[in-house]
mmCIF file of C-alpha atoms in Angstrom:
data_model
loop_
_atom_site.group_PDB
_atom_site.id
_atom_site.type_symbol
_atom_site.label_atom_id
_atom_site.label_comp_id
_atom_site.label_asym_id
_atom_site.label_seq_id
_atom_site.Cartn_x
_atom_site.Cartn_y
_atom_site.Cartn_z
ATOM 1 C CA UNK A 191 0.487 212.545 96.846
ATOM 2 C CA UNK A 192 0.428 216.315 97.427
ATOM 3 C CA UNK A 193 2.236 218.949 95.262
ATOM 4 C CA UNK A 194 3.093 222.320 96.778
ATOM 5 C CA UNK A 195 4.446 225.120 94.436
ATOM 6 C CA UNK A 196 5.900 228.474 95.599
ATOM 7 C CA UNK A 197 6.724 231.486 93.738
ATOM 8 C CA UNK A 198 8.461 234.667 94.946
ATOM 9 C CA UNK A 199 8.864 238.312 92.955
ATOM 10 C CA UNK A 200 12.613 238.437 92.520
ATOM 11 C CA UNK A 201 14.781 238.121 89.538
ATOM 12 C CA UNK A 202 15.885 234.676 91.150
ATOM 13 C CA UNK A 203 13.490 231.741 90.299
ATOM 14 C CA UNK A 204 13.178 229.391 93.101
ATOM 15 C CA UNK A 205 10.858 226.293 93.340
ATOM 16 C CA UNK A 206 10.567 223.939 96.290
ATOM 17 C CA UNK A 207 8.486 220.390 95.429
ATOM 18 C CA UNK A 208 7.391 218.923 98.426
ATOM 19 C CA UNK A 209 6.075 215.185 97.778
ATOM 20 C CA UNK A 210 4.437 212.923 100.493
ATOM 21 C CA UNK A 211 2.682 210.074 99.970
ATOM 22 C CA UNK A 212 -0.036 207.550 101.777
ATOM 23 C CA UNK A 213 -1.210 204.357 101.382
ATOM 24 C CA UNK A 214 -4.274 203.860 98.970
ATOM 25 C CA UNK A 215 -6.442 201.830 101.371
ATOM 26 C CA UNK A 216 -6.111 204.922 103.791
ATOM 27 C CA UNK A 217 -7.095 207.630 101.201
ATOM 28 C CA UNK A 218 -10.117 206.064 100.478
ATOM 29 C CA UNK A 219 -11.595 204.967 103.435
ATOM 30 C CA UNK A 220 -10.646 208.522 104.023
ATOM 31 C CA UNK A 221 -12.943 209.578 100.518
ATOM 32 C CA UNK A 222 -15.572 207.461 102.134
ATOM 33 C CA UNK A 223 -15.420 209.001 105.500
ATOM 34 C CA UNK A 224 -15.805 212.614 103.899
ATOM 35 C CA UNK A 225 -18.398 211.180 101.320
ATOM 36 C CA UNK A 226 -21.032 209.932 103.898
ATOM 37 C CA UNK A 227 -20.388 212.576 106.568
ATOM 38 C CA UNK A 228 -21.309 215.304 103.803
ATOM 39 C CA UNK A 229 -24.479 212.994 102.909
ATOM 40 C CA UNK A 230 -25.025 211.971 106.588
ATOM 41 C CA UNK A 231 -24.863 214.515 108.605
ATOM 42 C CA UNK A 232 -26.020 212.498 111.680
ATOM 43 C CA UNK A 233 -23.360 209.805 111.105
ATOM 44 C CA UNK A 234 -21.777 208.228 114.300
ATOM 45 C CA UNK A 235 -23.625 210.995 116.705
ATOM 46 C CA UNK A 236 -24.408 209.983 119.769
ATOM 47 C CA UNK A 237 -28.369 208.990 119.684
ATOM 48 C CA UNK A 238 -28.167 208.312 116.454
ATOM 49 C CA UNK A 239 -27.917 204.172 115.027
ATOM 50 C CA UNK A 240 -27.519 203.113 111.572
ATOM 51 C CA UNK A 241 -30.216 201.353 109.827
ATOM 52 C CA UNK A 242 -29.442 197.361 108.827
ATOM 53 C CA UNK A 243 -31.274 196.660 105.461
ATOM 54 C CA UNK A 244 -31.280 200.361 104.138
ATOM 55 C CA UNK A 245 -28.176 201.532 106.206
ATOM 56 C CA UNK A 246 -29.546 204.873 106.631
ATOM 57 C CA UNK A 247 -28.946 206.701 110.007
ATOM 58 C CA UNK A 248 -32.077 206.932 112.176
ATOM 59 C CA UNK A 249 -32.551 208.250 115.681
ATOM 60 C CA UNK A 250 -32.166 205.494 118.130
ATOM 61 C CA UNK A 251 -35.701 205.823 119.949
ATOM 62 C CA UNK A 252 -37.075 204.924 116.307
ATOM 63 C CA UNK A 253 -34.895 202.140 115.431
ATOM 64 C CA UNK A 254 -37.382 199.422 115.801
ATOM 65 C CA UNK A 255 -40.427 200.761 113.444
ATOM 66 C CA UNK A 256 -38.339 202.192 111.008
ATOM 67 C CA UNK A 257 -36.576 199.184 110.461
ATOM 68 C CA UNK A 258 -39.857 196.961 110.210
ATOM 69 C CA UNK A 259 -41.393 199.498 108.025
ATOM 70 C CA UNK A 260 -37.821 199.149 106.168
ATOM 71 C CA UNK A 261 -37.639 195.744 105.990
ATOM 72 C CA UNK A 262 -41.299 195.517 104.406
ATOM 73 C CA UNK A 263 -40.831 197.793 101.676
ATOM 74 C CA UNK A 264 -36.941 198.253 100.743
ATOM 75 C CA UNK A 265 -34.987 195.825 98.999
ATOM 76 C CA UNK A 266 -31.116 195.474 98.734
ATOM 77 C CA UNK A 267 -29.477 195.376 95.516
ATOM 78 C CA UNK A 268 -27.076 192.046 95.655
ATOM 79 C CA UNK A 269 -25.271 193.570 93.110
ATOM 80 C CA UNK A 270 -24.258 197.285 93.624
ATOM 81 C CA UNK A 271 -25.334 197.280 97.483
ATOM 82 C CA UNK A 272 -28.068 200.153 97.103
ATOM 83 C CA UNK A 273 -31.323 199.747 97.965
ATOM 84 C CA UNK A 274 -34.675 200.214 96.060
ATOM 85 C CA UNK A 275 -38.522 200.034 96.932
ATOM 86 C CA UNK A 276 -40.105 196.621 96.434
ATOM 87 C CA UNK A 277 -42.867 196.906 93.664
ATOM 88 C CA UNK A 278 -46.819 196.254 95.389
ATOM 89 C CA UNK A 279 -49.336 194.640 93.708
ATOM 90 C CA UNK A 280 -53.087 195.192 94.418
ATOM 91 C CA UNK A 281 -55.272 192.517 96.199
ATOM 92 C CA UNK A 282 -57.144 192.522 92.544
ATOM 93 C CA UNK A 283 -54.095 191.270 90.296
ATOM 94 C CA UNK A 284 -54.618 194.469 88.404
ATOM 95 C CA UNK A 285 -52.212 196.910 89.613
ATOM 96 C CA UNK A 286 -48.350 196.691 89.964
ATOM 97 C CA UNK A 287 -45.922 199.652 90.904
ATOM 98 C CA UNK A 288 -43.492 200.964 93.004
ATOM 99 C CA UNK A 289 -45.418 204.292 94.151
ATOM 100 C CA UNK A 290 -47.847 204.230 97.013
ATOM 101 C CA UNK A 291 -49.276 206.999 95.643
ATOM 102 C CA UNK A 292 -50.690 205.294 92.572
ATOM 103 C CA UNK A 293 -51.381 202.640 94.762
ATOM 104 C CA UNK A 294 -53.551 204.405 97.123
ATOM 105 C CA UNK A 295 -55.596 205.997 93.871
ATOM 106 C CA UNK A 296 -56.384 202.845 92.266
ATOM 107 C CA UNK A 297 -57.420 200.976 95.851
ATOM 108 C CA UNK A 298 -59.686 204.045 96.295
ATOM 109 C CA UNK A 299 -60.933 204.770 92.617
ATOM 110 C CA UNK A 300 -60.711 201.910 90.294
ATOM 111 C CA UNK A 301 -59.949 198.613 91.846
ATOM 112 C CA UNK A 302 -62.526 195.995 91.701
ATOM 113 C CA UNK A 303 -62.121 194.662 95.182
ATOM 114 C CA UNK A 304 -62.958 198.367 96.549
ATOM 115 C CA UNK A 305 -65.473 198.429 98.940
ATOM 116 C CA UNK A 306 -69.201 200.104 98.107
ATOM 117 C CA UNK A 307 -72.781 200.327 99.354
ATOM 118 C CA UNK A 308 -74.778 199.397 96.317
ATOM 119 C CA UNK A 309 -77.426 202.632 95.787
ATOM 120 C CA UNK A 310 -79.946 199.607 95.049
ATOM 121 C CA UNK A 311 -79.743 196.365 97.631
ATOM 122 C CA UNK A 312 -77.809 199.059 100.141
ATOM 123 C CA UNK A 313 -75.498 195.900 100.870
ATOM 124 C CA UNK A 314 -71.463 196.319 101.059
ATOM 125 C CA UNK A 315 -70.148 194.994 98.071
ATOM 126 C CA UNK A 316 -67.133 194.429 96.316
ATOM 127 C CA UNK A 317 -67.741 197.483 93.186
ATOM 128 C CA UNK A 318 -66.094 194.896 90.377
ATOM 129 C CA UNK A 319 -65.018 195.979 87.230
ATOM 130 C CA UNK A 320 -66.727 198.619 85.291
ATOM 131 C CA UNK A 321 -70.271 197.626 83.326
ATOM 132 C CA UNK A 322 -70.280 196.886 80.295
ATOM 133 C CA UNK A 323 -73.772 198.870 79.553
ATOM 134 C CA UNK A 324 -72.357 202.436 78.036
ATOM 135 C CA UNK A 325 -75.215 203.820 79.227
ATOM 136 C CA UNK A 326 -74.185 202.319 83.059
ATOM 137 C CA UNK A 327 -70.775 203.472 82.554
ATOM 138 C CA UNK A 328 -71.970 207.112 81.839
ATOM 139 C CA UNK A 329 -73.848 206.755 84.987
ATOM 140 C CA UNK A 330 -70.328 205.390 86.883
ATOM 141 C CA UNK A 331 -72.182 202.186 87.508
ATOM 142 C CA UNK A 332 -70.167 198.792 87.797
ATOM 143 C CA UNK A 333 -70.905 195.278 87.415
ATOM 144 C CA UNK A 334 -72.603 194.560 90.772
ATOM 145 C CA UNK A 335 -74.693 197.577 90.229
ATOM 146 C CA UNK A 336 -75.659 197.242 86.582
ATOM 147 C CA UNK A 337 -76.890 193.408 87.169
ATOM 148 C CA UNK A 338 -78.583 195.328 90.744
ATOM 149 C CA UNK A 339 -80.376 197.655 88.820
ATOM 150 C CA UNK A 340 -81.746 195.389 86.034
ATOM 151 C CA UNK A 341 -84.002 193.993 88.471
ATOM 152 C CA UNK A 342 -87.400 194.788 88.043
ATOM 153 C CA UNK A 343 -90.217 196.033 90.998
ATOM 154 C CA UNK A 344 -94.443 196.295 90.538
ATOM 155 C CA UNK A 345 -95.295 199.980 90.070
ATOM 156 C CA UNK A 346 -98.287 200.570 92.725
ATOM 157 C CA UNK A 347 -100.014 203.256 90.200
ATOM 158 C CA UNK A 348 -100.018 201.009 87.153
ATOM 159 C CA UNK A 349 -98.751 197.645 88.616
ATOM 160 C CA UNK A 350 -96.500 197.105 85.492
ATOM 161 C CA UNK A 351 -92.756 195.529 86.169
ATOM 162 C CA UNK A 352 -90.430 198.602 85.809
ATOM 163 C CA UNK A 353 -86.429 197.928 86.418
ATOM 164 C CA UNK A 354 -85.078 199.502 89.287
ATOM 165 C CA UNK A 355 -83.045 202.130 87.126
ATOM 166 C CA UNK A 356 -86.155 203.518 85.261
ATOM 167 C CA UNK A 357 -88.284 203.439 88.173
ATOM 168 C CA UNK A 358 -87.256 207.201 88.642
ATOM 169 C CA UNK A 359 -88.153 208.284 85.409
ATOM 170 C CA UNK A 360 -91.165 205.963 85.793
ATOM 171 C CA UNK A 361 -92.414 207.468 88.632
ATOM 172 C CA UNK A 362 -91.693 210.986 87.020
ATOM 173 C CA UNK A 363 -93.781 210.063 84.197
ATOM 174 C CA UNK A 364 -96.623 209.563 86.455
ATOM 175 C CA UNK A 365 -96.086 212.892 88.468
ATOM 176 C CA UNK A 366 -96.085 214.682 85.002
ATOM 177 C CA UNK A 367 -99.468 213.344 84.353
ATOM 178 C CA UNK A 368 -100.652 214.059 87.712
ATOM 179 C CA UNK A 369 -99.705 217.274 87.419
ATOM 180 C CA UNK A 370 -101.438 217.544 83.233
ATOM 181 C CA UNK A 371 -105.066 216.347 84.726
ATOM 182 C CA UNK A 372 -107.627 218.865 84.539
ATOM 183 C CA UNK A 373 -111.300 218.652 86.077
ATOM 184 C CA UNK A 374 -114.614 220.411 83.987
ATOM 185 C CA UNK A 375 -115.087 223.925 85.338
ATOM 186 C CA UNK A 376 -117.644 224.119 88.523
ATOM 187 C CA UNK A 377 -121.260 225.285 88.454
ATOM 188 C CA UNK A 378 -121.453 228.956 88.272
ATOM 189 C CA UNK A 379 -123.629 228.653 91.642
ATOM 190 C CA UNK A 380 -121.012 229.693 94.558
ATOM 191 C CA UNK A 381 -122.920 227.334 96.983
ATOM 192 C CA UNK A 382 -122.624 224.075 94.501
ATOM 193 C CA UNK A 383 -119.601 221.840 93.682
ATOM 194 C CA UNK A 384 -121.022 220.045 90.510
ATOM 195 C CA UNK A 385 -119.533 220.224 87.424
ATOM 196 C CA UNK A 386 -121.304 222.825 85.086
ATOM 197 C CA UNK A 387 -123.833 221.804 82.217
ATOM 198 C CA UNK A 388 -123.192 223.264 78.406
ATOM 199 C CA UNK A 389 -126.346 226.531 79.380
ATOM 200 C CA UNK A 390 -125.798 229.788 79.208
ATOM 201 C CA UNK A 391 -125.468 230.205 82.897
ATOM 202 C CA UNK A 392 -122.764 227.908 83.287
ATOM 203 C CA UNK A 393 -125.186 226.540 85.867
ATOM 204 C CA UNK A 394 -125.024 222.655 86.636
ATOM 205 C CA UNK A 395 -128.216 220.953 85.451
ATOM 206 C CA UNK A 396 -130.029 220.954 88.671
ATOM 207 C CA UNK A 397 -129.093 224.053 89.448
ATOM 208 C CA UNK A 398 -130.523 225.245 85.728
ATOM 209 C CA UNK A 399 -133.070 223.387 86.193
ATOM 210 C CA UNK A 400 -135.728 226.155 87.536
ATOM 211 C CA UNK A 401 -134.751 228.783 84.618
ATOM 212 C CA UNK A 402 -135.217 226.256 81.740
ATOM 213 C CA UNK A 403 -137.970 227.057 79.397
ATOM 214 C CA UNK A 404 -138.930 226.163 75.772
ATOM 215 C CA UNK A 405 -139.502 229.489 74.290
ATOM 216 C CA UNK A 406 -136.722 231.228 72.377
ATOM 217 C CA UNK A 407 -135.378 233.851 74.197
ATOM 218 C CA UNK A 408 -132.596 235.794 71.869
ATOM 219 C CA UNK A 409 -131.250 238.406 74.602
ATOM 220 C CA UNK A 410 -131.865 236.432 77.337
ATOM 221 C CA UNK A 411 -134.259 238.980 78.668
ATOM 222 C CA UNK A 412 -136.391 236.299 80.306
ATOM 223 C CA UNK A 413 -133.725 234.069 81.480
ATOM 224 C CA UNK A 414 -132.123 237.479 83.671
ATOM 225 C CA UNK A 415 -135.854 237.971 84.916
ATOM 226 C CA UNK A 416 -136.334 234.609 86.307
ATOM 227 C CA UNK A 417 -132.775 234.779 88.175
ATOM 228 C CA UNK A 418 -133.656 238.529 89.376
ATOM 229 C CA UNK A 419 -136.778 237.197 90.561
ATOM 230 C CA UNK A 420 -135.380 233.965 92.214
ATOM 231 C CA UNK A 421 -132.691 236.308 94.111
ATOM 232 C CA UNK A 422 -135.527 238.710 95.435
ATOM 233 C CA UNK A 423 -137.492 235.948 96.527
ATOM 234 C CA UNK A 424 -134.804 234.399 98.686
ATOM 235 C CA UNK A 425 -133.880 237.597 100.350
ATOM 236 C CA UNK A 426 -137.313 238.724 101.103
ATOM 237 C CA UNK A 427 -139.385 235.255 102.092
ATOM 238 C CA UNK A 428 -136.164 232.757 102.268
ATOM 239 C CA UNK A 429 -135.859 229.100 101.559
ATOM 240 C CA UNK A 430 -136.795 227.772 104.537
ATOM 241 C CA UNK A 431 -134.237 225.290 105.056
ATOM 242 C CA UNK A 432 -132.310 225.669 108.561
ATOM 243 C CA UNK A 433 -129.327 224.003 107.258
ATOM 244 C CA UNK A 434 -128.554 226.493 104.411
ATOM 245 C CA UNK A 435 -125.623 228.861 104.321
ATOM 246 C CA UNK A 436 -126.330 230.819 101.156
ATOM 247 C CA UNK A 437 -125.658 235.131 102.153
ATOM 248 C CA UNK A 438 -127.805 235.330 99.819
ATOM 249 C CA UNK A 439 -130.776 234.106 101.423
ATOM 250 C CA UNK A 440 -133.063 235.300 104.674
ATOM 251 C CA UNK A 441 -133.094 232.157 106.042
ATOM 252 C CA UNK A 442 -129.548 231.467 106.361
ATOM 253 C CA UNK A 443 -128.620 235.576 107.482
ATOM 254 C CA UNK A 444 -132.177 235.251 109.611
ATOM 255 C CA UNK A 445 -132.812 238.915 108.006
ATOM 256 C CA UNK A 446 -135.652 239.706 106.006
ATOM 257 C CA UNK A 447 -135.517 242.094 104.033
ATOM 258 C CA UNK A 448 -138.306 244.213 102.466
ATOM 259 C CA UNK A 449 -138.744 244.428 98.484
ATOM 260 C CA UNK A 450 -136.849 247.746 98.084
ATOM 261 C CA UNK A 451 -133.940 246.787 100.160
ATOM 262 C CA UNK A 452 -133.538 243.477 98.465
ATOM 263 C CA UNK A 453 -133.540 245.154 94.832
ATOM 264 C CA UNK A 454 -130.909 247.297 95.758
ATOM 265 C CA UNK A 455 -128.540 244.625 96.819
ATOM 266 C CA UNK A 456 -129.438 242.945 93.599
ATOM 267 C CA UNK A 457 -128.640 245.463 91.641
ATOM 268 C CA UNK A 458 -125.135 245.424 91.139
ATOM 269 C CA UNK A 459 -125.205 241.207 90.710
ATOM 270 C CA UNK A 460 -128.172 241.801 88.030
ATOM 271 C CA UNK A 461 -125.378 244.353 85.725
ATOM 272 C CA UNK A 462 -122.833 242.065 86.191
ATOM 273 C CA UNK A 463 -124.844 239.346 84.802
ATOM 274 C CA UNK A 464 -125.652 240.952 81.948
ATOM 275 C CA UNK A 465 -122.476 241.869 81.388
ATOM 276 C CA UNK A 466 -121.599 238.097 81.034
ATOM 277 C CA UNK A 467 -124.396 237.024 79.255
ATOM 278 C CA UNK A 468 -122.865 239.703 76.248
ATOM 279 C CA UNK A 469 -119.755 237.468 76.419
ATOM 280 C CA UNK A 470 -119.342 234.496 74.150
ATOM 281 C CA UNK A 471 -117.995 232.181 77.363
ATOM 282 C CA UNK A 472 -119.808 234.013 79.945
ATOM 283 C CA UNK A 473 -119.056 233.120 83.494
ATOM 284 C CA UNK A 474 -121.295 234.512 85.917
ATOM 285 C CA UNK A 475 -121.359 234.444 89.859
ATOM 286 C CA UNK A 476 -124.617 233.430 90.980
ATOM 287 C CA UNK A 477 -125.677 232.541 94.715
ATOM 288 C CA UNK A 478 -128.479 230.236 94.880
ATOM 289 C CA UNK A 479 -129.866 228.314 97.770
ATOM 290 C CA UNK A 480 -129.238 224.196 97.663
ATOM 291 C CA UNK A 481 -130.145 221.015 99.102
ATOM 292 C CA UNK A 482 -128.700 219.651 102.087
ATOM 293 C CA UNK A 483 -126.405 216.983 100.885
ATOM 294 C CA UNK A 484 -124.751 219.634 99.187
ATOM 295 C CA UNK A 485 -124.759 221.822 101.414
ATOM 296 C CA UNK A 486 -122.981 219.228 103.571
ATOM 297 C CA UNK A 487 -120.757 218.283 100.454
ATOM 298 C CA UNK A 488 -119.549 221.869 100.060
ATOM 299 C CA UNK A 489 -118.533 222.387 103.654
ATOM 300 C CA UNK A 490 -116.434 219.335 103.783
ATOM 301 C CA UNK A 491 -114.741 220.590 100.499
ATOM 302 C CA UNK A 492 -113.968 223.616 102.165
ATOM 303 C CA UNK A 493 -112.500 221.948 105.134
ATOM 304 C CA UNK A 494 -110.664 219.900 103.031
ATOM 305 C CA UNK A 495 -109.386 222.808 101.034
ATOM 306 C CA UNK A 496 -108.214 224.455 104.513
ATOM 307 C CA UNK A 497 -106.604 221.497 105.900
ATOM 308 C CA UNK A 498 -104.343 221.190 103.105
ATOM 309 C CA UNK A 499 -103.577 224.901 103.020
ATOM 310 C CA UNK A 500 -105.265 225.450 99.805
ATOM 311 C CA UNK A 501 -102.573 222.768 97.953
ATOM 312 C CA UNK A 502 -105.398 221.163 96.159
ATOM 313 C CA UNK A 503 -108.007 223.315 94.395
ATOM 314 C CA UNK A 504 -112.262 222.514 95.841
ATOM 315 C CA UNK A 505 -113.112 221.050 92.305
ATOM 316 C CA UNK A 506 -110.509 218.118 93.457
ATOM 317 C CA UNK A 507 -111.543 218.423 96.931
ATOM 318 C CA UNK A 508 -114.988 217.799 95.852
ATOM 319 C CA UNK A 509 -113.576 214.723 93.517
ATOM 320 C CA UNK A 510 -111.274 213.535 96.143
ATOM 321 C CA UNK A 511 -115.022 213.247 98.627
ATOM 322 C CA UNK A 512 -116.758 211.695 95.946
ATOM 323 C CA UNK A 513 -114.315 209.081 95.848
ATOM 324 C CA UNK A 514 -114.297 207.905 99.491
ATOM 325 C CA UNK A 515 -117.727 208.424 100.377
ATOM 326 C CA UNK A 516 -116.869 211.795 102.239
ATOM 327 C CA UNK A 517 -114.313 210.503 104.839
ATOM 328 C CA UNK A 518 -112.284 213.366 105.286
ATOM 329 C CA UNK A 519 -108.979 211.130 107.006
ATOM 330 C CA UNK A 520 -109.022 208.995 103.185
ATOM 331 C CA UNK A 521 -109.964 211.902 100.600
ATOM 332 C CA UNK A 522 -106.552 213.543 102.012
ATOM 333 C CA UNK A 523 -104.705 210.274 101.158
ATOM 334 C CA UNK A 524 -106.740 209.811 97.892
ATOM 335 C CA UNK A 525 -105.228 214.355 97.005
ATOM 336 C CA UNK A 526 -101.586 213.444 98.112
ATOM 337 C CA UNK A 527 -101.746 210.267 95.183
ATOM 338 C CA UNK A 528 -104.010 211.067 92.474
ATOM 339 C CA UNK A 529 -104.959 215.177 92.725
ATOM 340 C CA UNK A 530 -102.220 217.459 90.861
ATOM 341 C CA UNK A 531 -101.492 220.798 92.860
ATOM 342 C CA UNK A 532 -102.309 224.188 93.176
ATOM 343 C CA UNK A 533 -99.583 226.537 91.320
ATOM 344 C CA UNK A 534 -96.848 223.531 90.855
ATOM 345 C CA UNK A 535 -95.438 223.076 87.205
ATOM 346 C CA UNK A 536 -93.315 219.299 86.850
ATOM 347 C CA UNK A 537 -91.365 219.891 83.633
ATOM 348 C CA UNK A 538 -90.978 216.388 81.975
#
């Protein structure tokens, strides 16, 4: 029914009521018409088809995977004719909504039936639910990989059964004692790798050997004159010895030198001994000739000490031949497991 007033400016009122009226059924298929062509805009246009479960209107090329994907997921309400999304539930029983979103997060996060490559049998598993252990849950560990890690493996320095997830820490505590070893000081005699004997030349005991005497000497007056006269003699008459490489001696240098000369180039190694014998922990450097095994022993330190680009310090170069009967190839494998390096600090 429609009403239609009309009013004039005159002193004369006049009204007109116009009335019409149509049948109900009409007006609101009408109502409907005007509803959905305000909410769908692509309503009967060509190319366009209307959906059968959700009754949406779809292009017509589409039809067939919309629907499918339609039919899988929507759901029609018997009772007011809308639709709605079907609820999922995970493959694990754990999870039930309506959001794909939340469904995607817990597949990819949290579900136990998520695919993972245990850090510790490297197999694909199944991740399970979370572990028990607090301390495996700090470490995001679940139940495959806490009973994984609890395994235990032979330690190859100390051959004790360590579980898997110490065996880190295990091995660190082994790299921190590596690292802690220390080797006695070397002989004070540049051309000898032994360790050095308790004497006030810091000299190894054969090396010391020569200068010992029974008498008290205080100042070590005597003790100076015996190494002054030892140095003189090997740069004037030499040891003799083609296989010695001491600069300090005529026969290695194949220069003789006469007894003036040779006290001159003394001279500044004599002061600077005397210097350190003043000291309480003196630590003189002193260049005596030596026999030939260590002569031999000292250049294959040295190589040693090259070939590792000075990692490893000579005193466990020298250790490191010792302990594989000078084989060059296995004292490198015996520095890389047991020697601690040159200028590396492991904090624990």
């Amino acid at each position: 029914m429609y009403y239609i007033g009309i009013h004039g400016y005159s002193d004369n009122i006049t009204s007109l009521l116009w009335t019409t009226s149509t049948s109900s059924s009409t007006a609101q298929e009408e109502n409907e018409d005007t509803e959905m062509s305000e909410q769908e805009p692509q309503a009967n246009q060509p190319g366009y088809t209307q959906c059968e479960n959700c009754k949406a209107w779809i292009p017509e090329q589409t039809k067939m995977l919309y629907e499918g994907f339609c039919l899988r997921n929507n759901r029609t309400c018997s009772h007011k004719g809308s639709y709605f999304h079907e609820s999922k539930t995970c493959i694990c029983n754990e999870l039930t909504t309506d959001s794909y979103e939340a469904l995607a997060k817990h597949r990819r996060i949290t579900c136990s039936e998520k695919l993972i490559t245990c850090r510790y049998c490297h197999n694909l598993v199944p991740q399970s639910v979370p572990s028990p252990d607090s301390r495996d849950r700090l470490y995001n560990l679940h139940s495959h990989e806490s009973y994984c890690e609890s395994r235990t493996i032979t330690c190859q320095k100390c051959n004790r059964q360590i579980p898997i997830k110490d065996i880190q820490a295990h091995a660190k505590i082994h790299e921190v004692q590596k690292q802690n070893q220390r080797l006695p000081p070397l002989c004070t005699n540049q051309n000898c790798i032994r360790p050095r004997a308790n004497n006030r030349l810091r000299l190894c005991q054969y090396c010391f050997g020569p200068f010992w005497v029974a008498t008290d000497d205080p100042g070590n007056v005597k003790l100076i004159q015996r190494v002054a006269r030892k140095l003189h003699s090997q740069l004037t008459v030499g040891c003799g010895h083609n296989y010695c490489r001491n600069k300090y001696c005529a026969t290695s240098t194949q220069k003789l030198q006469d007894a003036n000369t040779a006290a001159t180039t003394l001279i500044p190694m004599i002061q600077s001994l005397q210097r350190q014998m003043k000291l309480p922990n003196p630590n003189p450097e002193l260049y005596f000739c030596v026999d030939e095994s260590m002569t031999r022993k000292l250049f294959l330190a040295e190589t040693l000490e090259e070939g590792t680009t000075r990692t490893y310090s000579i005193a466990w170069c020298a250790k490191a031949l010792d302990s594989e009967d000078e084989n060059l190839y296995r004292a490198r494998s015996w520095l890389d497991k047991n020697a601690p390096k040159q200028h590396v600090t492991v904090n624990p």
